[in-house]
mmCIF file of C-alpha atoms in Angstrom:
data_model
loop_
_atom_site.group_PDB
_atom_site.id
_atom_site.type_symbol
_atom_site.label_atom_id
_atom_site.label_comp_id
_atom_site.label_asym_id
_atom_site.label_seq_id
_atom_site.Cartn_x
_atom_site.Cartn_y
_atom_site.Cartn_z
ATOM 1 C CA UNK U 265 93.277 -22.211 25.839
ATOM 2 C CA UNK U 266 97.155 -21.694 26.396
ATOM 3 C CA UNK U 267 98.688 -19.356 29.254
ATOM 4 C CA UNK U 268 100.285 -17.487 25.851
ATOM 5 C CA UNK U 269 96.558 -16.151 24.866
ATOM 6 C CA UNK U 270 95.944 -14.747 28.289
ATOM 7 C CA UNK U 271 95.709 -10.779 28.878
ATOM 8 C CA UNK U 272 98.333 -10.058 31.553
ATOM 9 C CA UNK U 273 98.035 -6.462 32.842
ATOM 10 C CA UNK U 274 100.941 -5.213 34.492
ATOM 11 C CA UNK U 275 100.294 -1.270 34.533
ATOM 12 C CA UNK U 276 98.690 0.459 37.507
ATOM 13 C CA UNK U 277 94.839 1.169 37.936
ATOM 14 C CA UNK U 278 94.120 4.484 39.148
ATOM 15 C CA UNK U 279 90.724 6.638 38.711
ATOM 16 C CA UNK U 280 91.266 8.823 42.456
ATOM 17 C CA UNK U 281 94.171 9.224 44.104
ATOM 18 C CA UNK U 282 92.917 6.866 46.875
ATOM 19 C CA UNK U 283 91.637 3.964 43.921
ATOM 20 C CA UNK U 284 95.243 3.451 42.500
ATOM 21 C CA UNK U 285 95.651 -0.714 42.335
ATOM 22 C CA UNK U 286 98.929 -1.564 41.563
ATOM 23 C CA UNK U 287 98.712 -5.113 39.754
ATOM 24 C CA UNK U 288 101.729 -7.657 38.936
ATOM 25 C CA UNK U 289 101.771 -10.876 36.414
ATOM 26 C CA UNK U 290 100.677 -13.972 38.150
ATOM 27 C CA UNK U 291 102.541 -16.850 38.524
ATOM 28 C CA UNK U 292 102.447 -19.267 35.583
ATOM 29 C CA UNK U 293 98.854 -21.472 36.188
ATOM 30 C CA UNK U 294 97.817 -24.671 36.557
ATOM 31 C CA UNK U 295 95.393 -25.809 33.686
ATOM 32 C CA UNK U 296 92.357 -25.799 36.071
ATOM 33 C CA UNK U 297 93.740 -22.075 36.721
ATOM 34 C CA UNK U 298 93.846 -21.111 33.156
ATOM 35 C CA UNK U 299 90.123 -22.219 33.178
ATOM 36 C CA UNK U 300 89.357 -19.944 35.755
ATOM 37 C CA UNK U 301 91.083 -16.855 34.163
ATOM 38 C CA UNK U 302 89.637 -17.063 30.787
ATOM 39 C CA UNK U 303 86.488 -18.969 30.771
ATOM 40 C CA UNK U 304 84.404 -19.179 26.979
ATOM 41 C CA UNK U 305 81.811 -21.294 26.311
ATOM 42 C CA UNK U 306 77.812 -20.150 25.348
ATOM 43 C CA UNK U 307 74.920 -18.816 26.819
ATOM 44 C CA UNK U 308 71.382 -17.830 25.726
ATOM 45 C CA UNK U 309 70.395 -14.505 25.188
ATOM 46 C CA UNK U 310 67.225 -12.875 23.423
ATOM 47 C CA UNK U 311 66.140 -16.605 22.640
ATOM 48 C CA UNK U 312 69.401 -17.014 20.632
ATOM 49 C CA UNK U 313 72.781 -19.003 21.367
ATOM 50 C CA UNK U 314 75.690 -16.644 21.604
ATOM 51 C CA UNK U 315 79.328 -17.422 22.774
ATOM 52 C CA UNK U 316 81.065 -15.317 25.698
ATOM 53 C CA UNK U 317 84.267 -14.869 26.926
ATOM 54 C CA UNK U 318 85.121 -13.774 30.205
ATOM 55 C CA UNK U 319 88.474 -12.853 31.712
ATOM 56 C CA UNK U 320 89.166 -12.847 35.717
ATOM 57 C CA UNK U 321 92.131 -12.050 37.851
ATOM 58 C CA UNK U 322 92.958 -13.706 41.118
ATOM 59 C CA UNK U 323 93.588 -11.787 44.709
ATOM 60 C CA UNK U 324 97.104 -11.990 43.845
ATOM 61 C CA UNK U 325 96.834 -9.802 40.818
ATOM 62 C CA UNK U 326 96.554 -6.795 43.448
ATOM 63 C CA UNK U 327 99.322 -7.440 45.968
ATOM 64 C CA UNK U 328 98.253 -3.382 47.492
ATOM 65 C CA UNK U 329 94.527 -6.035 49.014
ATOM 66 C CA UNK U 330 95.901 -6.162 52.650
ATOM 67 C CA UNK U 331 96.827 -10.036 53.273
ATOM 68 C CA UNK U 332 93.427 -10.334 55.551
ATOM 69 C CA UNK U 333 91.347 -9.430 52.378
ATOM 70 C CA UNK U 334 93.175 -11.089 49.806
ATOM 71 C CA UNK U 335 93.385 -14.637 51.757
ATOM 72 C CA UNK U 336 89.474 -14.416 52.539
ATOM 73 C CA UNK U 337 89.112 -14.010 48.598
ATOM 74 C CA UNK U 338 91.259 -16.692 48.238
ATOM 75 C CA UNK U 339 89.626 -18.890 50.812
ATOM 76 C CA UNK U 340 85.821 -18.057 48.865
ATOM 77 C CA UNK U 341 87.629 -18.688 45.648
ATOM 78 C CA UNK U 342 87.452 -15.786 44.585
ATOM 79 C CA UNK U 343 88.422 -14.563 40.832
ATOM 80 C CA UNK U 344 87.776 -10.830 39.817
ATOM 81 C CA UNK U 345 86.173 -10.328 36.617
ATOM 82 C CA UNK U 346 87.172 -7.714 33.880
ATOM 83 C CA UNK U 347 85.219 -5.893 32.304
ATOM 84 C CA UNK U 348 85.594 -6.361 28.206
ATOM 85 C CA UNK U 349 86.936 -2.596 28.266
ATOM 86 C CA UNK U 350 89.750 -3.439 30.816
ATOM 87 C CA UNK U 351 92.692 -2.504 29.563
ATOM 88 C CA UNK U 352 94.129 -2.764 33.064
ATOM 89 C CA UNK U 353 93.415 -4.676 36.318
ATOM 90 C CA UNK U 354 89.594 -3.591 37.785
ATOM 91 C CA UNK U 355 86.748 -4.057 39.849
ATOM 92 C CA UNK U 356 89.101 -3.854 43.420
ATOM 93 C CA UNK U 357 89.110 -0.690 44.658
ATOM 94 C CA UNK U 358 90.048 1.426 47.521
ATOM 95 C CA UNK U 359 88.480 4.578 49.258
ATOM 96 C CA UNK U 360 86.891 5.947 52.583
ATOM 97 C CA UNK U 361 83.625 3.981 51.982
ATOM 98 C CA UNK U 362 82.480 3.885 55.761
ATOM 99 C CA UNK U 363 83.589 7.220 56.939
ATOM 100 C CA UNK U 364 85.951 10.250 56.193
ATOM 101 C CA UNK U 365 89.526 9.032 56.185
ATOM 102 C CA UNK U 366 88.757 5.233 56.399
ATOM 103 C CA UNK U 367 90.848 3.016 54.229
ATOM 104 C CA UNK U 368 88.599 0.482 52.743
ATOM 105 C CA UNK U 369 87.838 -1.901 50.097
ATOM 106 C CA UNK U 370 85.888 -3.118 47.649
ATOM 107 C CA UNK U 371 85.749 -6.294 44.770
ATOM 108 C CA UNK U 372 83.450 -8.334 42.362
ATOM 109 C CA UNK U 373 83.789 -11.906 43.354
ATOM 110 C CA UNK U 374 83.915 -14.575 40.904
ATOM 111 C CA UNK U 375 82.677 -18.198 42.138
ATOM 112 C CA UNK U 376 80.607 -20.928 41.940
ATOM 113 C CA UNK U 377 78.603 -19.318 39.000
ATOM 114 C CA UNK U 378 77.429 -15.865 40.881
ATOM 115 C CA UNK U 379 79.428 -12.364 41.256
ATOM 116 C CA UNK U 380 79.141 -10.867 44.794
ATOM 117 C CA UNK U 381 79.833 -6.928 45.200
ATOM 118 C CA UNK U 382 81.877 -7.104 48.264
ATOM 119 C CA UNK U 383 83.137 -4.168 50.505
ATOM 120 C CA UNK U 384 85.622 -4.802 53.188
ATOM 121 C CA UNK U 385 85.265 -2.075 56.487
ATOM 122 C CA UNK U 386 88.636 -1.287 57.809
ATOM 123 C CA UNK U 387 87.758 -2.287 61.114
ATOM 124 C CA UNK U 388 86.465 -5.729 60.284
ATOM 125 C CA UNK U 389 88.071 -6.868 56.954
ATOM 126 C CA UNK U 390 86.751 -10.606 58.176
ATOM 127 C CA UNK U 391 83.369 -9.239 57.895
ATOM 128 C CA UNK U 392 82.547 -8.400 54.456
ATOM 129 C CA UNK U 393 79.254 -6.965 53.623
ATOM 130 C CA UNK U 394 77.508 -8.007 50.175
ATOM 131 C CA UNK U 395 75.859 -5.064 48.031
ATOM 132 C CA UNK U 396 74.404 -7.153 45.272
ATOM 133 C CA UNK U 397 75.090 -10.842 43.669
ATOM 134 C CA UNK U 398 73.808 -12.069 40.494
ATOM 135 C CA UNK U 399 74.466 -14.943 38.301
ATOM 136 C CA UNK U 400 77.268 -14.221 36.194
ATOM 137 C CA UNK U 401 76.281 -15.100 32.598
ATOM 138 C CA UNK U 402 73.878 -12.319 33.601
ATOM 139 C CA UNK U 403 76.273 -9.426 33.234
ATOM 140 C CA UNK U 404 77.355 -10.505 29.865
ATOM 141 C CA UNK U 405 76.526 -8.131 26.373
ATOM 142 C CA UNK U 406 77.447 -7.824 22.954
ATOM 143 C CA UNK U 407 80.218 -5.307 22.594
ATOM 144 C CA UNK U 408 81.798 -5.707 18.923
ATOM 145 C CA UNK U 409 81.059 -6.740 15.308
ATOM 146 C CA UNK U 410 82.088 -10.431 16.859
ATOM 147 C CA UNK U 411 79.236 -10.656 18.353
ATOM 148 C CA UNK U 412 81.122 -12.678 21.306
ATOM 149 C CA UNK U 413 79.409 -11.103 24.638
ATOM 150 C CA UNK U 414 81.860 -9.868 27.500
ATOM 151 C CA UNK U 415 81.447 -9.063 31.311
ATOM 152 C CA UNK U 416 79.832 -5.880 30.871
ATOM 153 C CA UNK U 417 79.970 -4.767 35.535
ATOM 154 C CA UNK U 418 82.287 -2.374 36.817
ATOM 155 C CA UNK U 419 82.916 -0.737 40.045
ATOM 156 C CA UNK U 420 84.751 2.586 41.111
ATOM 157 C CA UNK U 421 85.357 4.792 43.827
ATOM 158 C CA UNK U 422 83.296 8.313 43.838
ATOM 159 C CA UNK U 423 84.243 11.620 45.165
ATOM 160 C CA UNK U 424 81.764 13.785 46.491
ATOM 161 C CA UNK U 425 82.725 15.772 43.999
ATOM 162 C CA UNK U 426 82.466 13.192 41.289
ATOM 163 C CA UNK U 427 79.068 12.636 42.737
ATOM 164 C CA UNK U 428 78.168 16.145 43.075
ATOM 165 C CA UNK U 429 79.008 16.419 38.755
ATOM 166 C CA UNK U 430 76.830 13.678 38.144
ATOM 167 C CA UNK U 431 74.003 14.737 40.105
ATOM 168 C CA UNK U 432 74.413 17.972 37.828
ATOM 169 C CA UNK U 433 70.806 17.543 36.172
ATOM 170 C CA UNK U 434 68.892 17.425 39.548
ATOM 171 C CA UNK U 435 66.397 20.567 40.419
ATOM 172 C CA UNK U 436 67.717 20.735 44.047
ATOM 173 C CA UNK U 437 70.970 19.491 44.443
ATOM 174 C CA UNK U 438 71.342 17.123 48.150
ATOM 175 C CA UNK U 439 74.373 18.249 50.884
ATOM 176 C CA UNK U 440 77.581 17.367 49.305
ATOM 177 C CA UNK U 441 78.436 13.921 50.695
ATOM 178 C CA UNK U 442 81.397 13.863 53.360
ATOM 179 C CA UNK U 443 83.602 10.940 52.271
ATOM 180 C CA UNK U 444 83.639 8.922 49.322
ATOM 181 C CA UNK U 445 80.390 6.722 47.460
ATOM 182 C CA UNK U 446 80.879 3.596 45.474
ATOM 183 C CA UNK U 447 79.932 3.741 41.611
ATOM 184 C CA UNK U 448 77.897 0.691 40.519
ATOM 185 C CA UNK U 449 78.113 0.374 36.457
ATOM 186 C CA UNK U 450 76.350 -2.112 34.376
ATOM 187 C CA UNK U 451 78.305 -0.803 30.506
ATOM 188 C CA UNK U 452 75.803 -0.997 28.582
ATOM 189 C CA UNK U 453 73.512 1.000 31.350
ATOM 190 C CA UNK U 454 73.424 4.225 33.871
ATOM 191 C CA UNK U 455 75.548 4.066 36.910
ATOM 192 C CA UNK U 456 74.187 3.700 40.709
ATOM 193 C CA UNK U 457 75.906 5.153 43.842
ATOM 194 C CA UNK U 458 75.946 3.262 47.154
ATOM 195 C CA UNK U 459 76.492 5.654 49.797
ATOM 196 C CA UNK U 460 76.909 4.493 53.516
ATOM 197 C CA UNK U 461 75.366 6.461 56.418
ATOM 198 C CA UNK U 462 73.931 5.931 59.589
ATOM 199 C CA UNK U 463 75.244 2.411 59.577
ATOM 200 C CA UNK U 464 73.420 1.559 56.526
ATOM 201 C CA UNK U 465 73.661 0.957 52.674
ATOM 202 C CA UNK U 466 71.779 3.646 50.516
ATOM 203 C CA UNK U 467 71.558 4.292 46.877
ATOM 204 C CA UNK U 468 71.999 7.650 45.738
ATOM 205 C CA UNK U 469 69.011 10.254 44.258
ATOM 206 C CA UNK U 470 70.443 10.375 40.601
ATOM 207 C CA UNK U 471 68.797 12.480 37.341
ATOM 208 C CA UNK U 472 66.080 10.667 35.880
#
């Protein structure tokens, strides 16, 4: 596939105030770069052979990734997938994951055949922590009339007001979180919140 038929995104990502991405046209690639940034090919799914097509972006892509981050991605070979909604750079995003006021990060890493949900702490962006890694040609659905699937996982940064709306359905509503929660979104599915306290990873109560 030619450079030409890429998807460049050159507009800025922004869903808070703290999430906003600014993203810049690449370089022109090499050819086993323009593999890596659209891949097609096909997959199995429901006992039937279906084609895919899925589009990633490389570190570079988000030049606002302090150089610590983006080099480890680099160094992992890392490639960010889009989601087949993007109509804009995604899936690296910034907010105060650890604590109020911290500046931190988090991606979907691309390589070696897996996606890795990866959030970098301010104080150790060497450190990464994984949240969850699957197989990518697991994350892929149908989306249009095609019938071509797409990268269907998606990651933002949540308020705790944004989580306080979508908790709206619960009974007894928790204590309004103190800094911000990280939405996990599979498209075709419901959204989970990873929420860190007390030095640990937890996942949100949510309506049933």
């Amino acid at each position: 596939m030619k450079f030409a038929a890429l998807i460049l995104f050159t507009t800025t990502s922004c869903t808070l105030a703290t999430s906003c991405v600014l993203a810049q046209d690449s370089p022109a690639p090499t050819n086993s770069q323009s593999r890596q940034l659209t891949e097609t090919g096909k997959t199995s799914l429901d006992g039937q052979t279906a084609s895919y097509l899925i589009r990633r972006l490389p570190a570079s892509s988000f030049p606002d990734l302090p150089d610590a981050i983006a080099d480890l991605l680099d160094q992992r070979g890392c490639m960010v997938p889009q989601t087949y909604q993007a109509h804009r750079p995604e899936n690296v995003i910034h907010a105060s994951f650890e604590s109020p006021g911290s500046s931190d990060w988090a991606v979907l890493c691309s390589a070696h055949g897996n996606v890795d949900l990866l959030v970098f702490f301010a104080r150790s962006p060497g450190k990464p922590v994984t949240l969850a890694s699957v197989p990518e040609l697991e994350r892929l659905q149908r989306h249009d009339s095609s019938g071509v699937l797409g990268f269907d996982w998606g990651i933002d940064p949540a308020s705790p007001q944004q989580v306080r709306e979508a908790q709206a359905g619960m009974e007894h509503h928790p204590p309004l979180l103190d800094h911000d929660a990280l939405e996990d979104t599979v498209l075709s599915g419901k959204s989970i919140y990873h929420f860190f306290t007390r030095n640990a990873w937890t996942v949100i109560d949510m309506p049933e």
